Structure formats: C-alpha cells, structure tokens
Coordinates of C-alpha atoms (C1' of nucleotides) in Angstrom, one line a residue:
Chain Z
M20 CA 125.7 144.7 175.2
T21 CA 122.4 145.1 173.0
V22 CA 122.6 148.3 170.5
R23 CA 119.4 150.3 170.9
L24 CA 118.6 152.3 168.0
R25 CA 115.6 154.8 167.2
F26 CA 113.8 156.4 164.1
A27 CA 112.9 160.2 165.8
P28 CA 111.0 161.9 162.8
S29 CA 108.7 164.9 163.7
P30 CA 104.9 164.9 162.6
T31 CA 105.3 167.5 160.2
G32 CA 103.0 166.0 157.4
Y33 CA 104.8 162.6 155.7
L34 CA 107.7 160.7 156.3
H35 CA 110.3 161.8 153.9
I36 CA 112.4 159.6 151.6
G37 CA 115.3 160.1 152.9
G38 CA 113.6 159.9 156.8
V39 CA 112.9 156.7 155.2
R40 CA 116.0 155.6 154.6
T41 CA 117.9 157.0 157.9
A42 CA 114.8 154.7 159.6
L43 CA 116.1 152.2 157.3
Y44 CA 119.4 152.3 158.1
A45 CA 118.7 152.0 162.1
W46 CA 116.3 149.0 162.1
L47 CA 118.7 147.1 159.4
Y48 CA 121.5 147.3 161.8
A49 CA 119.3 146.7 164.6
R50 CA 117.8 143.5 163.1
Q51 CA 121.4 142.9 161.9
R52 CA 122.7 143.0 165.5
G53 CA 119.3 141.5 167.5
G54 CA 119.0 144.9 168.8
E55 CA 116.0 147.0 169.4
F56 CA 115.0 149.6 167.2
V57 CA 112.7 152.3 169.0
L58 CA 109.7 154.9 167.2
R59 CA 109.7 158.3 169.1
I60 CA 107.5 161.3 167.8
E61 CA 109.2 164.6 167.9
D62 CA 106.7 166.7 168.6
T63 CA 107.7 169.6 170.7
D64 CA 106.7 172.2 168.1
V65 CA 103.5 172.9 168.6
A66 CA 102.5 174.7 165.6
R67 CA 103.8 172.1 163.3
N68 CA 102.9 169.0 164.2
S69 CA 99.0 167.4 163.8
D70 CA 98.0 164.2 164.6
E71 CA 97.2 163.4 161.4
A72 CA 100.4 163.5 160.8
I73 CA 101.7 161.2 163.0
Q74 CA 98.8 158.9 161.6
I75 CA 100.7 158.9 158.5
I76 CA 104.3 158.1 160.0
Y77 CA 102.7 154.5 161.1
D78 CA 101.2 154.1 158.4
S79 CA 104.8 154.5 156.0
M80 CA 106.2 152.2 158.7
R81 CA 104.3 149.8 158.2
W82 CA 103.3 149.7 155.1
L83 CA 106.9 149.5 154.4
G84 CA 107.8 147.0 157.3
L85 CA 110.1 148.4 159.3
D86 CA 108.8 147.5 162.6
W87 CA 109.8 148.8 166.5
D88 CA 110.4 146.7 169.1
E89 CA 109.3 149.9 171.2
G90 CA 107.4 153.5 170.6
P91 CA 103.4 154.7 170.1
E92 CA 101.1 152.2 170.4
V93 CA 103.6 149.0 171.3
G94 CA 104.2 150.4 174.3
G95 CA 107.7 149.5 175.8
P96 CA 110.0 150.3 179.3
H97 CA 111.0 153.2 178.0
G98 CA 107.9 155.4 177.6
P99 CA 105.6 157.3 176.6
Y100 CA 107.5 157.6 172.9
Q101 CA 106.2 161.0 172.1
Q102 CA 108.3 164.3 173.5
S103 CA 104.4 166.1 174.4
E104 CA 103.8 163.5 177.3
R105 CA 107.5 163.8 178.1
L106 CA 108.0 167.1 179.5
A107 CA 108.5 166.4 183.1
L108 CA 111.4 164.7 182.7
Y109 CA 112.8 167.1 180.9
R110 CA 112.5 170.0 183.1
E111 CA 113.9 167.7 185.7
H112 CA 117.1 167.1 183.8
A113 CA 117.0 171.0 183.3
E114 CA 116.7 171.4 186.9
R115 CA 119.7 168.4 187.0
L116 CA 121.6 170.6 185.6
I117 CA 121.3 173.9 187.2
E118 CA 122.0 172.4 189.9
S119 CA 125.4 170.6 189.1
G120 CA 126.4 174.4 187.3
H121 CA 125.9 173.0 184.1
A122 CA 123.0 175.0 183.1
Y123 CA 121.7 178.2 184.6
R124 CA 118.1 180.2 184.3
C125 CA 118.9 183.3 182.0
Y126 CA 115.9 186.1 181.5
A127 CA 117.4 188.1 178.7
T128 CA 113.9 189.4 176.3
T129 CA 114.2 188.8 172.5
E130 CA 114.2 192.4 172.4
E131 CA 117.8 192.3 174.7
I132 CA 118.9 189.4 172.0
Q133 CA 118.2 190.9 168.8
A134 CA 119.5 194.2 169.9
A135 CA 122.9 192.1 170.8
R136 CA 123.1 190.5 167.6
K137 CA 121.8 193.5 165.6
A138 CA 125.0 195.4 167.0
W139 CA 127.5 192.1 166.5
E140 CA 126.1 191.7 162.4
E141 CA 127.1 195.8 162.4
A142 CA 130.1 195.0 163.2
H143 CA 130.4 191.3 162.0
G144 CA 128.4 191.2 159.3
H145 CA 125.5 188.2 159.0
G146 CA 125.9 184.6 160.8
G147 CA 128.4 183.6 163.4
F148 CA 126.4 185.5 166.1
R149 CA 126.7 183.9 169.8
F150 CA 124.6 185.3 173.0
R151 CA 126.6 186.1 175.5
S152 CA 123.9 186.0 178.7
P153 CA 124.3 188.1 181.4
W154 CA 122.7 185.7 183.7
R155 CA 125.3 183.0 183.1
D156 CA 127.0 183.4 185.9
R157 CA 123.9 184.6 188.2
T158 CA 121.9 182.1 190.3
D159 CA 119.7 184.7 191.8
G160 CA 117.1 184.8 189.2
D161 CA 113.5 183.6 190.2
P162 CA 112.5 180.3 189.3
E163 CA 108.7 181.5 189.0
V164 CA 109.7 184.4 186.8
P165 CA 109.5 183.3 182.6
H166 CA 113.0 181.9 181.6
V167 CA 114.5 179.9 179.1
V168 CA 117.4 177.8 180.7
R169 CA 120.8 177.9 179.2
F170 CA 123.4 175.4 179.0
K171 CA 126.3 177.0 180.1
A172 CA 128.5 175.6 177.1
P173 CA 132.5 175.6 176.7
S174 CA 134.2 178.3 174.7
E175 CA 138.4 176.9 174.9
G176 CA 139.1 173.4 173.1
E177 CA 136.8 171.2 171.0
T178 CA 134.1 168.3 171.1
G179 CA 134.8 165.6 168.8
W180 CA 133.6 162.2 167.8
D181 CA 134.4 159.1 166.1
D182 CA 131.3 158.8 163.2
L183 CA 130.1 155.3 162.0
V184 CA 130.7 157.1 158.4
Y185 CA 132.3 159.9 159.0
G186 CA 135.2 159.0 160.7
P187 CA 136.8 161.7 163.4
I188 CA 135.0 165.1 163.6
A189 CA 135.9 167.9 166.1
Y190 CA 134.3 171.1 166.3
P191 CA 135.9 173.7 168.3
N192 CA 134.1 174.9 171.3
A193 CA 134.5 178.2 170.3
E194 CA 132.0 177.9 167.9
Q195 CA 129.5 177.2 170.3
Q196 CA 127.1 179.5 172.4
D197 CA 125.0 178.8 175.0
F198 CA 122.4 176.9 173.9
V199 CA 118.9 177.3 175.2
L200 CA 117.8 173.8 177.0
L201 CA 114.1 174.7 178.1
R202 CA 112.1 177.7 176.1
Q203 CA 110.0 179.9 178.6
N204 CA 107.0 177.3 178.0
G205 CA 108.6 174.8 179.4
L206 CA 109.0 172.5 175.9
P207 CA 112.8 171.8 175.3
L208 CA 114.0 172.6 172.1
Y209 CA 115.9 169.7 169.2
N210 CA 119.1 169.2 171.3
F211 CA 117.9 168.9 174.4
G212 CA 114.9 166.9 173.5
A213 CA 116.6 164.4 171.7
F214 CA 119.6 164.4 174.0
V215 CA 117.2 163.4 177.1
D216 CA 115.1 160.8 175.1
D217 CA 118.3 158.8 173.9
L218 CA 120.0 159.0 177.9
T219 CA 117.0 157.2 179.1
M220 CA 116.1 154.9 176.3
G221 CA 119.2 154.3 176.2
I222 CA 119.6 155.0 173.0
T223 CA 123.1 153.3 171.7
H224 CA 123.4 154.4 168.6
V225 CA 122.6 158.0 167.5
T226 CA 121.3 157.6 163.6
R227 CA 120.2 160.8 161.5
G228 CA 120.9 162.9 158.5
D229 CA 124.2 164.9 157.7
D230 CA 122.3 168.2 159.1
H231 CA 122.6 167.3 162.1
L232 CA 126.2 167.3 162.3
V233 CA 125.8 170.4 164.4
N234 CA 124.2 169.3 166.7
T235 CA 125.9 167.3 168.3
P236 CA 128.8 168.4 169.8
P237 CA 126.0 170.4 172.1
Q238 CA 124.8 166.4 173.1
I239 CA 128.3 164.7 173.7
L240 CA 128.3 168.5 176.3
L241 CA 125.0 167.6 177.8
Y242 CA 126.0 163.3 178.1
R243 CA 129.6 164.4 179.9
A244 CA 127.7 166.9 181.6
F245 CA 125.4 164.1 183.0
G246 CA 128.5 162.1 183.8
A247 CA 127.4 159.7 180.8
E248 CA 129.0 158.1 178.1
P249 CA 128.3 159.3 174.3
P250 CA 126.6 156.9 172.2
C251 CA 128.7 155.9 168.9
F252 CA 127.0 158.5 166.3
A253 CA 126.0 158.1 162.4
H254 CA 125.1 160.2 160.1
L255 CA 124.1 159.9 156.4
P256 CA 124.6 161.6 153.7
M257 CA 121.5 164.0 152.6
V258 CA 119.3 162.2 149.1
L259 CA 119.0 165.5 146.8
G260 CA 116.7 165.5 144.0
P261 CA 117.8 165.1 140.7
D262 CA 118.9 168.5 140.2
G263 CA 121.7 168.4 143.3
K264 CA 120.0 170.3 145.7
K265 CA 117.9 169.3 148.6
L266 CA 115.4 166.9 147.8
S267 CA 111.5 168.6 147.6
K268 CA 108.4 167.8 146.6
R269 CA 109.1 169.3 143.7
H270 CA 111.3 166.8 142.6
A271 CA 109.7 163.7 142.8
A272 CA 107.2 162.1 145.0
V273 CA 109.0 162.3 148.8
A274 CA 106.4 161.0 150.1
V275 CA 107.0 157.2 150.8
L276 CA 102.9 156.5 151.0
E277 CA 102.6 157.7 147.4
Y278 CA 104.7 154.7 145.9
R279 CA 102.0 152.5 148.4
D280 CA 99.3 154.5 145.7
L281 CA 101.6 154.2 142.9
G282 CA 101.8 150.5 143.1
Y283 CA 105.8 149.7 144.2
V284 CA 105.9 146.7 146.9
P285 CA 108.1 147.9 149.9
D286 CA 111.0 145.7 149.4
G287 CA 111.7 147.1 146.0
V288 CA 111.4 150.4 147.4
L289 CA 113.3 149.4 150.5
N290 CA 116.2 148.3 148.2
Y291 CA 116.4 151.2 145.8
L292 CA 116.7 153.2 149.4
A293 CA 119.4 151.0 150.8
R294 CA 121.4 151.4 147.7
L295 CA 121.9 154.9 147.4
G296 CA 124.2 156.2 149.7
W297 CA 125.1 152.1 150.3
S298 CA 126.6 149.5 148.7
H299 CA 128.2 146.2 149.0
G300 CA 130.2 145.2 146.0
D301 CA 128.7 144.8 143.0
D302 CA 125.3 144.1 144.4
E303 CA 122.1 145.6 143.6
I304 CA 119.1 143.6 144.2
F305 CA 118.7 142.5 147.8
T306 CA 115.9 140.8 149.5
R307 CA 114.9 141.8 152.7
A308 CA 116.9 139.3 154.9
E309 CA 120.2 140.5 152.7
L310 CA 119.9 143.6 153.2
I311 CA 119.8 143.0 157.8
E312 CA 122.7 140.8 156.8
K313 CA 124.8 143.0 154.7
F314 CA 124.1 146.2 155.5
D315 CA 127.8 148.2 157.4
W316 CA 127.8 151.5 158.8
S317 CA 131.6 150.8 156.9
A318 CA 130.3 150.7 153.6
C319 CA 128.3 153.9 153.6
G320 CA 129.0 156.7 151.4
R321 CA 130.1 160.3 152.6
T322 CA 128.5 162.3 149.6
G323 CA 125.0 163.4 149.1
S324 CA 123.0 161.0 146.5
R325 CA 120.8 162.5 144.0
Y326 CA 117.7 160.0 144.0
D327 CA 116.9 158.8 140.4
V328 CA 113.4 157.6 139.7
K329 CA 114.6 155.4 136.7
K330 CA 116.5 153.5 139.3
L331 CA 114.2 152.6 141.5
A332 CA 111.5 151.4 139.3
H333 CA 114.0 149.2 137.4
V334 CA 114.4 147.8 141.3
Q335 CA 111.3 147.8 141.6
G336 CA 110.6 145.8 138.5
A337 CA 112.9 143.3 139.9
H338 CA 111.6 142.8 143.1
L339 CA 107.7 142.5 141.9
R340 CA 108.5 139.7 139.5
V341 CA 110.2 137.8 142.4
L342 CA 107.0 137.7 144.2
T343 CA 105.3 134.8 143.7
N344 CA 102.0 134.3 141.7
E345 CA 100.0 134.4 145.0
A346 CA 101.4 137.2 146.5
L347 CA 101.0 139.0 143.7
A348 CA 97.7 138.3 143.5
G349 CA 96.6 139.4 147.0
L350 CA 98.2 142.6 146.2
V351 CA 96.6 143.5 143.0
V352 CA 93.1 143.4 144.0
P353 CA 93.2 146.8 145.3
F354 CA 94.6 148.3 141.6
L355 CA 92.0 145.8 140.0
A356 CA 89.1 147.4 142.3
Q357 CA 90.6 150.4 141.5
R358 CA 89.4 150.6 137.8
G359 CA 86.2 148.9 139.1
L360 CA 86.9 145.3 139.0
E361 CA 85.7 142.5 141.6
V362 CA 88.6 139.5 142.0
A363 CA 89.0 137.4 145.0
P364 CA 92.8 137.2 145.5
G365 CA 92.5 133.2 145.1
D366 CA 90.6 133.4 141.7
P367 CA 92.7 130.6 140.4
R368 CA 92.3 133.3 136.7
L369 CA 93.9 135.7 138.2
V370 CA 97.1 133.5 140.0
A371 CA 97.1 132.3 135.9
A372 CA 96.9 135.1 135.0
I373 CA 99.6 137.0 137.1
E374 CA 102.3 135.1 135.4
P375 CA 103.1 136.4 132.1
V376 CA 101.5 139.8 132.6
K377 CA 104.5 140.0 135.7
L378 CA 107.1 140.5 133.1
R379 CA 105.5 143.2 131.4
A380 CA 104.9 145.2 134.7
T381 CA 107.2 146.7 136.7
T382 CA 104.3 147.7 139.3
L383 CA 101.2 147.0 140.7
V384 CA 99.5 149.8 138.6
D385 CA 100.9 148.1 135.7
L386 CA 99.8 144.8 136.9
A387 CA 96.4 146.1 137.3
E388 CA 96.8 147.3 133.8
G389 CA 97.5 144.5 132.0
L390 CA 95.1 142.0 133.7
D391 CA 92.2 144.7 132.9
Y392 CA 90.6 142.8 129.7
F393 CA 91.3 139.3 131.2
F394 CA 88.5 140.4 133.5
R395 CA 86.3 143.0 131.8
A396 CA 83.1 141.7 130.2
D397 CA 84.0 140.9 126.4
D398 CA 81.0 143.4 125.2
A399 CA 82.7 146.1 128.1
L400 CA 86.4 145.2 126.6
V401 CA 88.7 148.7 126.6
F402 CA 90.2 149.9 122.8
D403 CA 93.3 151.5 122.6
E404 CA 91.8 153.9 119.8
K405 CA 94.8 153.8 117.7
G406 CA 95.3 150.1 117.4
A407 CA 91.4 149.4 116.5
K408 CA 91.7 151.7 113.6
K409 CA 95.3 150.3 112.5
F410 CA 94.8 146.4 112.7
L411 CA 91.2 146.5 113.2
V412 CA 90.8 146.5 109.3
P413 CA 88.2 145.4 106.6
E414 CA 91.2 143.4 105.4
A415 CA 91.8 141.8 108.6
A416 CA 88.2 140.4 108.8
P417 CA 88.2 137.3 107.0
L418 CA 91.9 136.2 108.8
L419 CA 90.1 137.0 112.1
E420 CA 86.7 134.1 111.5
A421 CA 89.8 132.2 109.5
F422 CA 91.5 132.4 113.0
A423 CA 88.2 131.9 115.4
S424 CA 86.8 128.9 113.4
L425 CA 90.7 126.9 113.7
V426 CA 90.6 127.5 117.7
E427 CA 87.3 126.4 117.0
S428 CA 87.6 122.9 115.3
T429 CA 91.5 122.5 117.6
A430 CA 92.2 121.5 120.1
F431 CA 92.0 124.0 123.0
E432 CA 95.6 123.8 124.0
A433 CA 98.7 126.1 123.1
E434 CA 100.5 123.4 121.8
A435 CA 98.5 121.8 119.5
L436 CA 96.9 125.6 118.6
E437 CA 100.1 127.1 117.6
A438 CA 100.5 124.1 115.5
A439 CA 97.5 124.1 113.5
T440 CA 97.8 128.3 112.9
T441 CA 101.2 128.0 112.0
A442 CA 100.3 125.4 109.6
W443 CA 97.3 127.3 108.1
L444 CA 99.1 130.5 107.6
E445 CA 101.7 128.6 105.9
R446 CA 99.6 127.2 103.2
D447 CA 98.1 129.9 102.3
G448 CA 101.0 131.7 103.0
I449 CA 100.1 134.3 104.8
A450 CA 102.7 136.3 107.5
I451 CA 101.7 135.6 111.3
K452 CA 102.4 139.4 111.6
N453 CA 99.1 139.9 109.9
L454 CA 96.8 137.6 111.9
A455 CA 98.5 138.2 114.9
Q456 CA 98.5 142.4 115.5
P457 CA 94.3 142.1 114.9
A458 CA 94.0 138.9 117.2
R459 CA 95.6 140.6 119.7
V460 CA 93.5 143.8 119.4
A461 CA 90.7 141.9 119.6
M462 CA 91.4 140.0 122.5
T463 CA 92.8 142.4 124.8
G464 CA 91.5 145.8 123.1
R465 CA 95.5 146.5 122.6
T466 CA 98.6 146.5 120.7
A467 CA 100.8 144.8 123.6
S468 CA 100.0 141.8 125.4
P469 CA 101.6 138.6 126.2
G470 CA 101.9 135.9 123.2
L471 CA 98.7 135.2 121.2
Y472 CA 98.4 131.4 122.4
E473 CA 99.5 132.3 125.4
T474 CA 96.7 135.1 125.8
L475 CA 94.0 132.2 124.0
I476 CA 94.4 129.5 126.5
L477 CA 94.2 132.3 129.3
L478 CA 90.6 133.2 128.0
G479 CA 89.4 130.2 127.5
R480 CA 87.7 128.9 124.3
D481 CA 84.5 130.6 124.7
R482 CA 85.8 134.2 125.3
A483 CA 88.4 133.7 123.1
L484 CA 86.0 133.2 120.2
S485 CA 83.3 135.6 121.4
R486 CA 86.3 138.2 121.2
L487 CA 87.7 137.4 117.9
R488 CA 84.0 137.0 116.4
R489 CA 83.4 140.6 117.8
G490 CA 86.9 142.0 116.6
A491 CA 86.2 140.3 112.6
E492 CA 82.4 142.8 112.9
R493 CA 84.3 145.7 114.1
A494 CA 87.2 144.9 111.1
R495 CA 84.4 144.9 109.0
G496 CA 82.4 148.1 110.1
A497 CA 85.8 149.9 110.3
Chain X
rG9 C1' 131.3 185.4 155.9
rG10 C1' 132.8 181.6 160.6
rC11 C1' 132.8 176.4 161.3
rC12 C1' 132.1 171.5 159.9
rC13 C1' 131.6 167.9 155.8
rC14 C1' 132.3 166.4 150.9
rA15 C1' 134.4 165.3 145.6
rU16 C1' 135.1 158.1 140.5
rC17 C1' 131.0 158.1 133.7
rG18 C1' 124.8 162.1 133.0
rU19 C1' 122.8 159.2 137.8
rC20 C1' 124.0 155.5 142.4
rU21 C1' 128.6 153.4 143.3
rA22 C1' 133.2 149.4 143.4
rG23 C1' 138.4 150.9 144.3
rC24 C1' 141.1 150.6 150.3
rG25 C1' 149.6 152.3 146.5
rG26 C1' 151.0 148.2 141.2
rU27 C1' 143.9 147.4 137.5
rU28 C1' 142.9 146.8 130.0
rA29 C1' 139.8 151.7 136.6
rG30 C1' 134.5 147.4 137.2
rG31 C1' 129.6 146.7 137.9
rA32 C1' 124.1 149.0 138.2
rC33 C1' 120.6 152.8 136.3
rA34 C1' 119.6 155.4 131.8
rC35 C1' 121.3 155.9 126.2
rC36 C1' 122.8 153.6 121.9
rG37 C1' 123.3 149.1 118.6
rG38 C1' 122.3 143.7 117.7
rC39 C1' 119.4 138.6 119.6
rC40 C1' 115.2 136.0 120.4
rU41 C1' 110.1 137.6 118.5
rC42 C1' 103.4 137.3 116.8
rU43 C1' 103.4 142.8 119.8
rC44 C1' 105.5 144.6 124.6
rA45 C1' 108.1 143.2 128.0
rC46 C1' 111.6 140.1 130.2
rG47 C1' 116.3 137.6 128.8
rC48 C1' 121.0 138.3 126.9
rC49 C1' 125.3 140.3 123.7
rG50 C1' 127.9 144.5 122.9
rG51 C1' 128.9 150.0 123.0
rU52 C1' 129.8 155.7 124.4
rA53 C1' 131.3 157.7 129.1
rA54 C1' 134.6 158.8 134.8
rC55 C1' 139.0 159.8 138.5
rA56 C1' 138.1 169.1 139.3
rG57 C1' 142.5 171.6 139.2
rG58 C1' 148.0 172.1 140.6
rG59 C1' 151.5 170.7 144.2
rG60 C1' 154.2 167.3 146.7
rU61 C1' 154.9 162.1 149.4
rU62 C1' 156.5 157.0 147.1
rC63 C1' 160.1 152.9 142.3
rA64 C1' 154.7 153.7 141.6
rA65 C1' 149.0 157.7 143.7
rG66 C1' 141.5 157.7 141.7
rU67 C1' 143.8 155.4 146.3
rC68 C1' 148.2 159.4 151.3
rC69 C1' 149.4 165.0 152.2
rC70 C1' 148.8 170.3 151.3
rC71 C1' 146.6 174.3 148.5
rU72 C1' 142.8 176.0 144.8
rU73 C1' 138.0 175.5 142.9
rG74 C1' 133.5 173.2 143.1
rG75 C1' 129.3 171.5 146.1
rG76 C1' 126.8 170.3 150.9
rG77 C1' 125.6 171.9 155.9
rU78 C1' 124.7 175.0 159.9
rC79 C1' 124.5 179.0 162.3
rA80 C1' 116.9 180.1 166.4
rC81 C1' 113.3 180.3 172.7
rC82 C1' 112.3 174.5 164.2
rA83 C1' 113.5 170.2 163.8

RNA sequence: GGCCCCAUCGUCUAGCGGUUAGGACACCGGCCUCUCACGCCGGUAACAGGGGUUCAAGUCCCCUUGGGGUCACCA
C-alpha cells in the first residue's frame, strides 16, 4: 500500500516554524516510502483566513523545497484541495451520518447552550461541561430550519489508538460530547472537515501537533461510523520558545519566510528542524537525502523541544559551507543587490571571492557583507570607523607605501608576495602585525577579512595598489 | 478542576536492565595565526523526588512533584 500523508495548514497569516516541522516529517516519510504528499488548505474559518496567507504557505513550502504531489496549483485526483471548495462533500457526509443514525440535527440555540453551561459551572466549577442536546433522539426536526449537525458520541468504554510516536493512548468516551459536525452556516468544524478530507483523500498517516491528541478519538469515532479503518496517527510534541512556553512571535522569528530573508539556506533550516524532536544516534548534520533515508517515527521524542536560535545558526552555517561556490554565487546575488551591488551570478570573480569568505559566514547575509568590499569601487569603500581610526594612523603610512611598492615590484602571485613580504619585514625588523592590520583596513575597510595575500590576489594588482595607497594617504592625514 | 501527554547536562538529545551516563549547541581554557572565522585538543555541566520489582534500574511498575495540551457553531 502506498502511503499518503498530508500537511493541512490553515491560512492565518504566516507559516509557523512548528508547522513546518510537522510538514517536514510528513514529507520525509512520504518521500522515504515512495508515497504521496498532499497539501490541503483548511480555510473554513472565514473570519481568520486570507488569500495572502494562502500565498505565503505556497511560498514557504516552495522555498523549503517541500514539494507536494497533490494540492493547490498542482491538482490531483482528490481535489479540490481547499476546504472552502469542498462544502458539498461535508454536507453529503453529514447527511449519511444522520441517515445511519450516527448524527442528528440539533436546533438548540446558543442561549440555551450557554444557560446549560452556566448551570453546570455553578454546580461543578469551570470546565468539563458537555452539552446534552434534547434533540439527540428526535428525528422530527425540519431540515429547512437552521440547525447544526451533531455526532451521537458514545458515553461508555474508551477510544484509543497506537500512536506512531506516543504508543498506545486511550481516552474515556465519557469525556466525549455530541460534538458539532456542521455549523448552522453549513461549514464543517475542524474535526469533521479534517476527517472527511482525510477519508476521501485516502490519507494513510495523519501527522500533526500533540495539541491535536484530544481530536483523535472523535475522528476515530467518525471513521468507525462510516465503517472505515482509521489511518495511522503520529502526533508530534510542540516546539517551545526558549522559556519553555508556547513559541510565539515575541520569542524569535517564527515565520519561515523570515529565515529566507535573513539569508538562511533551506537545507540548514530543515536539518535543524528535523533534529528538533528527532534523532539518529549522535548524528547532527544531514543532507536532505540522508534525512529522507534515516527519518523514523519511533526515533521521535515525546517531549516538547525548545527552539534554540544559536544551534539553528550553527547547523545553518554548516550547510552554507558545504554548498559549492557556484551554488552560493547564485544564492548570494540578491543579497548583494540589496546592498546596491549588481553582480552577475556567473561572474568568475564572484565565485573566486566566495571561497575564503564562506568560511567566515553563517548566512547569505554574512556572505554578502563579507563580499561587499570586493565589489565596491576603490573610492567608495566603506570603512569601519573604529578600525580605520586605530590602524590607519600616521605611523602606518610609510609601511603601507613600502608594501605597495613591494607588491608592485613582485610577481603577483600569493607565494611570491608572501616570501617577499616576509623577507622585507624580517630585514627591517617589523612585526607582521604592524603591517597586516593597516593593510587589511586599507584594502577591505574592515579589521576582519580573509588572509592578507589571499585578499591581495582576489582584489587584483591594480585595485590592491590603489587601495593601499589611498589607505596610506588617509593614514597620513589621520 | 476533569481527561490526556511528558520528565537525562542551561538547550537539542543518545541510552531501549550491567556504560567512567555518550554526542551536539552554548560557555570556559588551549592549539593554529597577519585579523576574523573555520578546524583541532581539553574542561565545567544531567538521570526531578520517593517507593517498589530485580543479583543489578537512567532504563520496568506505582505514587508525589513539576511542565504541557485540551475541554467551542476556532484550527
């Protein structure tokens, strides 16, 4: 049997990092088993949904490379894939349940229910109220009169399942109430909509956050009411903020797209998220292919995990550094453009300059920053003021000039330049430190950069000389 | 409050009856060195508490405590 998994976000603004992890696990499993991954939009809460939010979901998934085999924009045999377009299906399934005696039309008003709730709470305290509808055993209601459809939930025994990550779990049916399937306006409630879709789309594995644990018994009950075999369930513990509370915007960037803008690479984000709640021995860094190969529900933890931006940065950096210079060139171009530097992705100077800079970067933003001086005109170099003040001092001027002359008269090749420089410094008893920092600031504008000779070569003879001499002038005037 | 879930370094975790309790991030030293990184070496640091079961418990069972989730015509 081919496995079918789905990711079913509701478009309420942005795609949350925790939601992405759920999507990732489902995607990994589908890919590992050669199954299908479907994307479905749960937009039955009209008050909270928007088209922009739906677009954000598509953009997020595509940026991450979590491609869907069926769903919006790609189609498929089980469409439509947006709940708001599947209303007839929900109505039809509700009718079938009414006919088979598993559900009923309830005409109780909100006021009635509120009154019953109030009475219950006065007697028993807050929480635990379960509405007992007087319509439960009546069949004389007029279908034309506004009503909701409720499920006839059992009150004895228990409903359980063998969760892929939690193991056996069971809830007493006494906890169940006659939950609403269809609202008065005809729109399904989460449990019913998700159930009908999962059933009709042939979903074999339902994956979601553990905050949905309590929704599982009602859904299992629905499968049974239809005489269908419930799917496998895999609940994942929540992603928490650094303080152990539910992750929210005040903790960190929780919207995935923010990481794209921050210059993170998708594989880095995915790797970090995969390891947050799942492990494979002592391994930490995984390629996408390794993740697909090694992912396993039984290796998922059952405890909530705190989101650690430091570790994310570390994993991210590791992924950035293994990308080829050519790949990085393509990715960094937009970030260079943001700094006003128009560089072609295929520019050989770019590819060459990336090599030493990528070891010093963890994000594409860092990379662009480290590349900045290289593409800036000699007279437009941006100086780190503190660094310039410290190293471009009058005493440095003669050193810079002498260095420029030496560079000018030496074969322009790293080893030769280093040999000549070392010989000169030794002969004149000058510590290399005294030359290197001023030269670095003169050439790059900053106090930290790739090696001296490396920088010289990358810049090219003419630009290096020009910058060294401009630096000397500036030093003299300082 | 009812119901359900969870519990190893600060954090992410390995461990699936016998280990000097391992790795990673972070932190602290050191090496490398022209700066900053990368890299390498080393260090600090954990089984929530109490009862059982067992020759033997971080591993199994129970209780306590502590977290979390959920109790809608939201998802």
